[in-house]
Amino acid sequence: MCKIGGLLLFLIIVVMAGDNSVMAAMLINKTVRFSVIAPDDPNHPQSLRIILPIIKLAARNISDPERGILPGWTINVTSFDSNCSSIFGPLAAFEVKDRTDAFLGPVCDYVIAPVCRYAGEWKIPVLTAGGQADLFIFKKEYYQTLTRLMGSYKFVSEAMQTILAHFGWSVVGLLYFDHGLLSNKGHSECHFMLGPVFKVLGQSSVHKSFNESTTESDFRKLLLFLSESSRIVVVCADPPKVRELLLVAEELNMIDSGEYVFFNIELFNSTLARTPWYVANDTEERNNRAKKAFTALLTVTAKTPDSPAYLNFSNEIKALAKESHNFTFGPDPVSTFVTAFYDAVLLYAQALNETLAFGFNESIGEEITRRMWNRTLQGITGRFTVDANGDRITDYSLMDMDPETNTFKIVAHYIGAKKTL
């Protein structure tokens, strides 16, 4: 990789920075300024206290004097609580736009949309592990500098299509959580996630949603409705709701009949190698019913590396999060939705290094964005590819419950680049 010497860097700045005094100052001082925008809610899977330790570790590594992509550079990381608010998130971006070289995050769709529209005008790169909704595919029109490090829900739909075709299934019912009509939260992640799935499966599929106030009786009606047209049900909801739904399915004899299969799309890996059927404060009878019900469930989740290097890296992140932000991860490896921010920093640093080495005709932000797209890079999760539209091509795992241990284990991988199971 190219590493820029002091004199050459100065000449590049003089020739190409022009009247952009802010950019010239950044390059002369060998400084990169990242602004991290994410919620500070510890219950959010990409909260500041979860992603900041990994971003700071990546910043330290890329500036390492001996092995870094930007040796000896100063990497400044500042953070802002978005509250997942379409008001507070953009306000934070406006506050720092003149002293920011790249945004890491936002992670909430209703914050990403306005921030990325403005960032395109400001020519500031945005790198996020969120923003998988279909609307963010329109980069040229609205989101010119957005790079999505966990890809698009379109890739989830392609994975589901491949998995279902593998088993010869084509008629599917979709059942998902969405916020109620009177909620001020807009649509849920599940709404955005299953939209592309519905599109790719075509008009033969039916879909229904439920919300916070849905009762056991409501679940019964929803399942009976779906059973009229489909024996395959794709579910998207948090683990407690999935369990509640499967208990109702068990009560309706949908499990014992052997005629139904349920898929759960759980991208954030919260059920990996766990027993989601078991709840400590529930009765033994209901836990046993739930255990039986989960035998009819297959889980689709983002693929997490199981190499010793990744496990060691995961443990390092857990220790940093505990030490610096008093946050305790669970026993599973750190989700790729978190570690993707490490790869985001690597990707940006590599593109910046190349931009300085080979020059640029437009703004440096636009050139860095261009160099981050349509390429393959070695990241913390292994080699990954960002396609020509700035979306990382994503792999997924299919999990089934092991009848001997009653825990979910990986039974297959979907490889996004090849679109094969």
Short mmCIF file of C-alpha atoms in Angstrom, two decimals:
data_model
loop_
_atom_site.label_atom_id
_atom_site.label_comp_id
_atom_site.label_asym_id
_atom_site.label_seq_id
_atom_site.Cartn_x
_atom_site.Cartn_y
_atom_site.Cartn_z
CA MET A 1 0.00 0.00 0.00
CA CYS A 2 1.08 3.56 -0.62
CA LYS A 3 2.34 5.72 2.25
CA ILE A 4 2.73 9.44 1.63
CA GLY A 5 5.93 11.24 2.58
CA GLY A 6 5.86 14.75 4.07
CA LEU A 7 7.20 16.71 1.06
CA LEU A 8 5.07 14.83 -1.47
CA LEU A 9 1.99 15.29 0.71
CA PHE A 10 2.65 19.04 0.94
CA LEU A 11 2.97 19.35 -2.85
CA ILE A 12 -0.25 17.42 -3.38
CA ILE A 13 -2.03 19.74 -0.97
CA VAL A 14 -0.74 22.88 -2.68
CA VAL A 15 -1.73 21.66 -6.14
CA MET A 16 -5.09 20.11 -5.36
CA ALA A 17 -6.56 21.67 -2.25
CA GLY A 18 -7.14 24.96 -4.06
CA ASP A 19 -9.25 27.35 -2.04
CA ASN A 20 -10.52 24.60 0.28
CA SER A 21 -8.73 25.86 3.37
CA VAL A 22 -10.44 23.39 5.69
CA MET A 23 -9.29 20.44 3.57
CA ALA A 24 -5.80 21.86 3.18
CA ALA A 25 -5.48 22.27 6.95
CA MET A 26 -6.57 18.67 7.49
CA LEU A 27 -3.97 17.31 5.08
CA ILE A 28 -1.10 19.53 6.25
CA ASN A 29 -1.79 18.52 9.84
CA LYS A 30 -2.15 14.85 8.82
CA THR A 31 -5.43 14.66 10.70
CA VAL A 32 -8.68 12.82 10.01
CA ARG A 33 -11.81 13.87 11.88
CA PHE A 34 -14.56 11.28 12.29
CA SER A 35 -17.95 12.30 13.66
CA VAL A 36 -19.94 9.38 15.05
CA ILE A 37 -23.72 9.82 15.14
CA ALA A 38 -25.71 7.09 16.90
CA PRO A 39 -28.17 6.70 19.79
CA ASP A 40 -26.77 6.51 23.32
CA ASP A 41 -29.48 4.02 24.29
CA PRO A 42 -27.71 0.92 25.73
CA ASN A 43 -30.57 -1.24 24.45
CA HIS A 44 -29.93 -0.27 20.83
CA PRO A 45 -27.71 -2.86 19.10
CA GLN A 46 -25.56 -0.09 17.60
CA SER A 47 -25.52 2.39 20.46
CA LEU A 48 -22.58 4.74 20.98
CA ARG A 49 -21.26 2.73 23.89
CA ILE A 50 -21.18 -0.36 21.66
CA ILE A 51 -19.65 1.05 18.46
CA LEU A 52 -17.30 3.71 19.87
CA PRO A 53 -14.77 1.25 21.35
CA ILE A 54 -14.38 -0.51 18.01
CA ILE A 55 -14.10 2.77 16.09
CA LYS A 56 -11.42 4.03 18.46
CA LEU A 57 -9.51 0.75 18.18
CA ALA A 58 -9.62 1.00 14.38
CA ALA A 59 -8.47 4.64 14.55
CA ARG A 60 -5.52 3.62 16.70
CA ASN A 61 -4.55 0.82 14.33
CA ILE A 62 -4.72 2.81 11.08
CA SER A 63 -2.47 5.50 12.56
CA ASP A 64 0.09 3.07 13.98
CA PRO A 65 3.54 4.48 13.08
CA GLU A 66 4.84 1.10 11.94
CA ARG A 67 1.88 -0.83 10.51
CA GLY A 68 -0.88 1.70 9.96
CA ILE A 69 -2.43 2.70 6.64
CA LEU A 70 -1.97 6.34 7.72
CA PRO A 71 1.18 6.07 9.85
CA GLY A 72 1.64 8.86 12.35
CA TRP A 73 -1.64 10.59 11.49
CA THR A 74 -3.91 11.99 14.19
CA ILE A 75 -7.38 10.44 14.14
CA ASN A 76 -9.94 12.49 16.05
CA VAL A 77 -13.20 10.78 16.98
CA THR A 78 -16.12 12.81 18.32
CA SER A 79 -19.57 11.41 19.04
CA PHE A 80 -23.13 12.71 19.15
CA ASP A 81 -26.31 11.16 20.53
CA SER A 82 -28.88 11.06 17.72
CA ASN A 83 -31.66 9.76 19.95
CA CYS A 84 -32.74 8.01 16.72
CA SER A 85 -34.43 11.34 16.03
CA SER A 86 -34.88 12.92 12.61
CA ILE A 87 -34.44 16.26 14.42
CA PHE A 88 -31.47 15.73 16.76
CA GLY A 89 -29.43 13.62 14.33
CA PRO A 90 -29.36 16.17 11.49
CA LEU A 91 -28.76 18.99 13.99
CA ALA A 92 -25.61 17.19 15.14
CA ALA A 93 -24.47 16.86 11.53
CA PHE A 94 -25.02 20.58 10.91
CA GLU A 95 -23.08 21.42 14.06
CA VAL A 96 -19.92 19.61 12.93
CA LYS A 97 -20.07 19.62 9.13
CA ASP A 98 -17.25 22.20 8.85
CA ARG A 99 -14.93 20.19 11.08
CA THR A 100 -15.74 16.68 9.88
CA ASP A 101 -14.02 14.60 7.21
CA ALA A 102 -16.39 11.63 7.43
CA PHE A 103 -19.50 10.61 9.31
CA LEU A 104 -19.62 7.16 10.92
CA GLY A 105 -23.31 6.45 11.29
CA PRO A 106 -26.06 7.42 11.69
CA VAL A 107 -27.54 3.97 12.23
CA CYS A 108 -31.29 4.76 12.44
CA ASP A 109 -33.07 5.03 9.09
CA TYR A 110 -35.00 8.19 9.93
CA VAL A 111 -31.72 9.89 10.83
CA ILE A 112 -29.66 8.47 7.97
CA ALA A 113 -32.03 9.83 5.32
CA PRO A 114 -31.71 13.57 6.06
CA VAL A 115 -28.06 13.43 7.15
CA CYS A 116 -27.05 11.66 3.92
CA ARG A 117 -28.97 14.10 1.75
CA TYR A 118 -27.10 16.99 3.36
CA ALA A 119 -23.77 15.13 3.36
CA GLY A 120 -24.09 14.64 -0.39
CA GLU A 121 -24.29 18.40 -0.82
CA TRP A 122 -21.42 18.92 1.61
CA LYS A 123 -19.42 16.18 -0.18
CA ILE A 124 -18.70 14.43 3.12
CA PRO A 125 -18.51 10.60 3.06
CA VAL A 126 -21.01 8.71 5.25
CA LEU A 127 -20.16 5.15 6.31
CA THR A 128 -22.70 3.16 8.29
CA ALA A 129 -23.71 -0.37 9.24
CA GLY A 130 -27.33 0.79 9.14
CA GLY A 131 -29.46 2.16 6.33
CA GLN A 132 -30.32 -1.19 4.76
CA ALA A 133 -33.79 -0.08 3.67
CA ASP A 134 -34.59 -0.14 -0.04
CA LEU A 135 -34.88 3.63 -0.36
CA PHE A 136 -31.14 4.06 0.29
CA ILE A 137 -30.30 2.29 -2.96
CA PHE A 138 -30.84 5.55 -4.86
CA LYS A 139 -27.33 6.87 -4.30
CA LYS A 140 -26.98 9.00 -7.42
CA GLU A 141 -30.24 10.85 -6.83
CA TYR A 142 -30.22 11.40 -3.07
CA TYR A 143 -27.36 9.73 -1.17
CA GLN A 144 -24.23 10.39 -3.23
CA THR A 145 -21.69 9.81 -0.46
CA LEU A 146 -23.37 6.95 1.44
CA THR A 147 -21.49 3.66 1.84
CA ARG A 148 -23.40 0.83 3.54
CA LEU A 149 -21.11 -1.59 5.36
CA MET A 150 -23.84 -4.17 6.02
CA GLY A 151 -25.35 -3.96 2.58
CA SER A 152 -29.01 -3.76 1.73
CA TYR A 153 -32.18 -5.61 2.69
CA LYS A 154 -32.28 -6.45 -1.02
CA PHE A 155 -29.47 -8.89 -0.22
CA VAL A 156 -31.62 -10.41 2.54
CA SER A 157 -34.42 -10.93 0.03
CA GLU A 158 -32.02 -12.62 -2.40
CA ALA A 159 -30.82 -14.92 0.40
CA MET A 160 -34.42 -15.81 1.33
CA GLN A 161 -35.28 -16.44 -2.31
CA THR A 162 -32.29 -18.80 -2.66
CA ILE A 163 -33.08 -20.65 0.59
CA LEU A 164 -36.75 -21.11 -0.28
CA ALA A 165 -35.91 -22.25 -3.82
CA HIS A 166 -33.47 -24.78 -2.35
CA PHE A 167 -36.37 -26.45 -0.54
CA GLY A 168 -38.80 -25.97 -3.43
CA TRP A 169 -41.02 -23.49 -1.61
CA SER A 170 -42.57 -20.55 -3.40
CA VAL A 171 -45.77 -19.55 -1.57
CA VAL A 172 -44.91 -17.77 1.68
CA GLY A 173 -46.73 -15.80 4.36
CA LEU A 174 -44.94 -12.83 5.96
CA LEU A 175 -45.67 -11.81 9.54
CA TYR A 176 -43.76 -8.93 11.07
CA PHE A 177 -43.68 -6.37 13.85
CA ASP A 178 -44.41 -2.75 12.98
CA HIS A 179 -45.09 0.24 15.19
CA GLY A 180 -48.74 1.13 15.75
CA LEU A 181 -50.51 3.77 13.69
CA LEU A 182 -50.50 6.20 16.61
CA SER A 183 -46.79 5.74 17.28
CA ASN A 184 -44.37 8.57 16.49
CA LYS A 185 -41.62 6.08 15.59
CA GLY A 186 -42.55 5.55 11.95
CA HIS A 187 -42.13 2.09 10.45
CA SER A 188 -40.03 -0.60 12.12
CA GLU A 189 -36.85 -2.25 10.85
CA CYS A 190 -38.92 -5.37 10.17
CA HIS A 191 -41.22 -3.37 7.89
CA PHE A 192 -38.26 -2.22 5.83
CA MET A 193 -36.60 -5.64 5.94
CA LEU A 194 -39.54 -7.68 4.67
CA GLY A 195 -40.52 -5.18 1.98
CA PRO A 196 -37.81 -6.43 -0.44
CA VAL A 197 -38.61 -10.04 0.56
CA PHE A 198 -42.24 -9.51 -0.46
CA LYS A 199 -41.14 -7.93 -3.74
CA VAL A 200 -38.81 -10.73 -4.72
CA LEU A 201 -41.32 -13.45 -3.82
CA GLY A 202 -44.05 -11.85 -5.90
CA GLN A 203 -47.80 -11.60 -5.56
CA SER A 204 -48.21 -15.22 -4.46
CA SER A 205 -47.20 -14.23 -0.93
CA VAL A 206 -49.40 -12.57 1.68
CA HIS A 207 -48.30 -10.36 4.54
CA LYS A 208 -49.64 -9.13 7.87
CA SER A 209 -48.15 -6.94 10.59
CA PHE A 210 -48.67 -6.65 14.32
CA ASN A 211 -47.67 -4.07 16.93
CA GLU A 212 -47.03 -3.49 20.61
CA SER A 213 -50.66 -4.04 21.56
CA THR A 214 -51.15 -7.34 19.70
CA THR A 215 -52.62 -10.01 21.99
CA GLU A 216 -52.47 -13.79 21.97
CA SER A 217 -55.94 -13.80 20.44
CA ASP A 218 -54.70 -11.49 17.66
CA PHE A 219 -51.79 -13.83 16.94
CA ARG A 220 -54.23 -16.70 16.63
CA LYS A 221 -56.26 -14.80 14.03
CA LEU A 222 -53.13 -13.77 12.12
CA LEU A 223 -51.79 -17.31 11.96
CA LEU A 224 -55.15 -18.74 10.90
CA PHE A 225 -55.33 -16.12 8.13
CA LEU A 226 -51.85 -16.99 6.84
CA SER A 227 -52.54 -20.73 7.07
CA GLU A 228 -55.30 -20.35 4.48
CA SER A 229 -52.75 -19.62 1.76
CA SER A 230 -49.33 -20.76 2.96
CA ARG A 231 -47.49 -23.43 4.93
CA ILE A 232 -44.27 -21.40 5.06
CA VAL A 233 -44.25 -18.38 7.40
CA VAL A 234 -41.44 -15.81 7.50
CA VAL A 235 -41.38 -13.93 10.81
CA CYS A 236 -39.57 -10.74 11.77
CA ALA A 237 -39.82 -9.56 15.39
CA ASP A 238 -37.76 -9.47 18.57
CA PRO A 239 -37.10 -12.87 20.25
CA PRO A 240 -39.85 -12.58 22.93
CA LYS A 241 -42.48 -11.86 20.26
CA VAL A 242 -41.24 -14.74 18.10
CA ARG A 243 -41.53 -17.06 21.09
CA GLU A 244 -45.04 -15.82 21.86
CA LEU A 245 -46.06 -16.33 18.25
CA LEU A 246 -44.67 -19.87 18.14
CA LEU A 247 -46.49 -20.78 21.35
CA VAL A 248 -49.74 -19.81 19.65
CA ALA A 249 -48.73 -21.84 16.58
CA GLU A 250 -48.12 -24.83 18.85
CA GLU A 251 -51.55 -24.37 20.40
CA LEU A 252 -53.10 -24.37 16.91
CA ASN A 253 -51.42 -27.72 16.14
CA MET A 254 -49.24 -26.10 13.47
CA ILE A 255 -46.13 -27.72 14.99
CA ASP A 256 -47.35 -31.28 15.62
CA SER A 257 -48.99 -31.46 12.19
CA GLY A 258 -45.56 -31.17 10.55
CA GLU A 259 -47.14 -29.14 7.74
CA TYR A 260 -45.66 -25.75 8.64
CA VAL A 261 -42.17 -24.27 8.63
CA PHE A 262 -41.30 -20.92 10.20
CA PHE A 263 -38.39 -18.69 9.27
CA ASN A 264 -37.15 -16.00 11.63
CA ILE A 265 -34.99 -13.21 10.21
CA GLU A 266 -32.73 -12.13 13.09
CA LEU A 267 -29.83 -10.19 11.62
CA PHE A 268 -28.36 -8.92 14.88
CA ASN A 269 -27.44 -12.44 16.06
CA SER A 270 -29.27 -12.25 19.38
CA THR A 271 -30.26 -15.92 19.21
CA LEU A 272 -26.92 -17.38 18.15
CA ALA A 273 -26.00 -20.59 20.04
CA ARG A 274 -28.71 -19.84 22.57
CA THR A 275 -32.02 -21.31 23.73
CA PRO A 276 -34.59 -18.67 22.74
CA TRP A 277 -37.40 -21.02 23.70
CA TYR A 278 -36.42 -20.89 27.38
CA VAL A 279 -37.54 -18.08 29.71
CA ALA A 280 -36.44 -18.41 33.32
CA ASN A 281 -39.55 -16.92 34.91
CA ASP A 282 -42.01 -18.86 32.74
CA THR A 283 -43.58 -22.18 33.71
CA GLU A 284 -41.95 -25.51 32.90
CA GLU A 285 -45.00 -26.46 30.86
CA ARG A 286 -44.77 -23.35 28.64
CA ASN A 287 -41.00 -23.71 28.25
CA ASN A 288 -41.46 -27.30 27.08
CA ARG A 289 -44.15 -26.21 24.63
CA ALA A 290 -41.88 -23.46 23.36
CA LYS A 291 -38.99 -25.89 22.96
CA LYS A 292 -41.18 -28.09 20.79
CA ALA A 293 -42.43 -25.09 18.80
CA PHE A 294 -38.90 -23.90 18.03
CA THR A 295 -38.13 -27.21 16.30
CA ALA A 296 -40.22 -25.86 13.39
CA LEU A 297 -38.16 -22.64 13.18
CA LEU A 298 -35.19 -21.84 10.96
CA THR A 299 -33.29 -18.62 11.66
CA VAL A 300 -31.59 -16.45 9.04
CA THR A 301 -28.88 -14.24 10.50
CA ALA A 302 -25.85 -12.25 9.38
CA LYS A 303 -22.86 -14.55 9.03
CA THR A 304 -20.38 -14.16 11.88
CA PRO A 305 -16.81 -15.45 11.42
CA ASP A 306 -15.79 -18.28 13.73
CA SER A 307 -12.04 -18.03 13.20
CA PRO A 308 -9.74 -17.78 16.24
CA ALA A 309 -8.59 -14.34 15.01
CA TYR A 310 -12.15 -12.99 14.99
CA LEU A 311 -12.93 -14.50 18.39
CA ASN A 312 -9.80 -12.90 19.85
CA PHE A 313 -10.75 -9.59 18.25
CA SER A 314 -14.27 -9.92 19.66
CA ASN A 315 -12.89 -10.49 23.15
CA GLU A 316 -10.65 -7.43 22.80
CA ILE A 317 -13.67 -5.30 21.87
CA LYS A 318 -15.65 -6.63 24.83
CA ALA A 319 -12.82 -5.70 27.21
CA LEU A 320 -12.52 -2.20 25.70
CA ALA A 321 -16.28 -1.62 25.91
CA LYS A 322 -16.32 -2.66 29.55
CA GLU A 323 -13.31 -0.53 30.44
CA SER A 324 -14.14 2.65 28.51
CA HIS A 325 -17.96 2.69 28.40
CA ASN A 326 -19.00 0.32 31.19
CA PHE A 327 -20.87 -1.80 28.66
CA THR A 328 -21.03 -5.59 28.96
CA PHE A 329 -21.52 -7.70 25.86
CA GLY A 330 -23.16 -11.12 26.02
CA PRO A 331 -21.26 -14.41 25.64
CA ASP A 332 -21.63 -14.60 21.86
CA PRO A 333 -19.05 -13.10 19.46
CA VAL A 334 -19.58 -9.41 18.77
CA SER A 335 -22.11 -8.89 15.98
CA THR A 336 -20.86 -8.03 12.51
CA PHE A 337 -23.26 -5.07 12.67
CA VAL A 338 -20.80 -3.69 15.23
CA THR A 339 -17.50 -4.87 13.79
CA ALA A 340 -18.55 -3.43 10.41
CA PHE A 341 -17.56 -0.03 11.82
CA TYR A 342 -13.99 -1.28 12.15
CA ASP A 343 -14.04 -2.20 8.48
CA ALA A 344 -15.58 1.21 7.73
CA VAL A 345 -12.56 2.98 9.24
CA LEU A 346 -10.16 0.69 7.32
CA LEU A 347 -12.04 1.30 4.07
CA TYR A 348 -11.99 5.07 4.51
CA ALA A 349 -8.28 5.11 5.43
CA GLN A 350 -7.34 2.99 2.44
CA ALA A 351 -9.38 5.17 0.06
CA LEU A 352 -7.87 8.35 1.55
CA ASN A 353 -4.36 6.96 1.19
CA GLU A 354 -4.98 6.09 -2.47
CA THR A 355 -6.59 9.45 -3.15
CA LEU A 356 -3.51 11.27 -1.86
CA ALA A 357 -1.22 8.97 -3.84
CA PHE A 358 -2.98 9.17 -7.19
CA GLY A 359 -4.72 12.56 -7.07
CA PHE A 360 -8.27 13.71 -7.63
CA ASN A 361 -10.13 16.08 -9.93
CA GLU A 362 -13.29 16.69 -7.87
CA SER A 363 -13.64 17.25 -4.13
CA ILE A 364 -11.61 14.93 -1.94
CA GLY A 365 -14.80 13.66 -0.28
CA GLU A 366 -16.26 12.60 -3.62
CA GLU A 367 -13.01 10.95 -4.66
CA ILE A 368 -12.69 9.03 -1.39
CA THR A 369 -16.27 7.83 -1.79
CA ARG A 370 -15.57 6.71 -5.36
CA ARG A 371 -12.51 4.76 -4.22
CA MET A 372 -14.49 3.02 -1.46
CA TRP A 373 -16.95 1.61 -3.99
CA ASN A 374 -16.55 -1.31 -6.40
CA ARG A 375 -13.60 -2.88 -4.60
CA THR A 376 -12.53 -5.76 -2.37
CA LEU A 377 -10.59 -5.25 0.85
CA GLN A 378 -9.24 -7.34 3.71
CA GLY A 379 -11.23 -6.47 6.83
CA ILE A 380 -11.52 -7.77 10.36
CA THR A 381 -14.19 -10.25 9.23
CA GLY A 382 -12.11 -11.42 6.25
CA ARG A 383 -12.15 -10.24 2.65
CA PHE A 384 -15.23 -8.21 1.80
CA THR A 385 -16.55 -6.56 -1.33
CA VAL A 386 -18.32 -3.24 -1.74
CA ASP A 387 -20.31 -3.20 -4.98
CA ALA A 388 -20.47 -0.44 -7.58
CA ASN A 389 -23.38 1.19 -5.73
CA GLY A 390 -21.46 1.46 -2.45
CA ASP A 391 -23.12 -1.49 -0.70
CA ARG A 392 -21.20 -4.28 0.96
CA ILE A 393 -22.14 -7.71 -0.40
CA THR A 394 -23.31 -9.64 2.64
CA ASP A 395 -23.28 -13.32 3.63
CA TYR A 396 -25.90 -14.95 5.84
CA SER A 397 -26.17 -18.08 7.97
CA LEU A 398 -29.10 -20.48 8.27
CA MET A 399 -29.61 -21.90 11.76
CA ASP A 400 -31.67 -24.83 13.03
CA MET A 401 -32.24 -26.21 16.52
CA ASP A 402 -30.05 -29.18 17.40
CA PRO A 403 -32.39 -31.83 18.84
CA GLU A 404 -29.68 -33.16 21.13
CA THR A 405 -28.61 -29.86 22.74
CA ASN A 406 -31.81 -27.84 22.09
CA THR A 407 -29.67 -24.91 20.95
CA PHE A 408 -29.54 -23.24 17.55
CA LYS A 409 -26.58 -24.10 15.36
CA ILE A 410 -25.48 -23.08 11.88
CA VAL A 411 -26.49 -25.62 9.23
CA ALA A 412 -25.70 -23.64 6.04
CA HIS A 413 -24.22 -20.40 4.75
CA TYR A 414 -25.54 -18.18 1.99
CA ILE A 415 -22.66 -16.60 0.05
CA GLY A 416 -23.80 -13.22 -1.26
CA ALA A 417 -21.15 -12.81 -3.96
CA LYS A 418 -22.14 -16.13 -5.55
CA LYS A 419 -25.83 -16.06 -4.54
CA THR A 420 -25.57 -19.69 -3.49
CA LEU A 421 -26.41 -21.71 -0.40
#
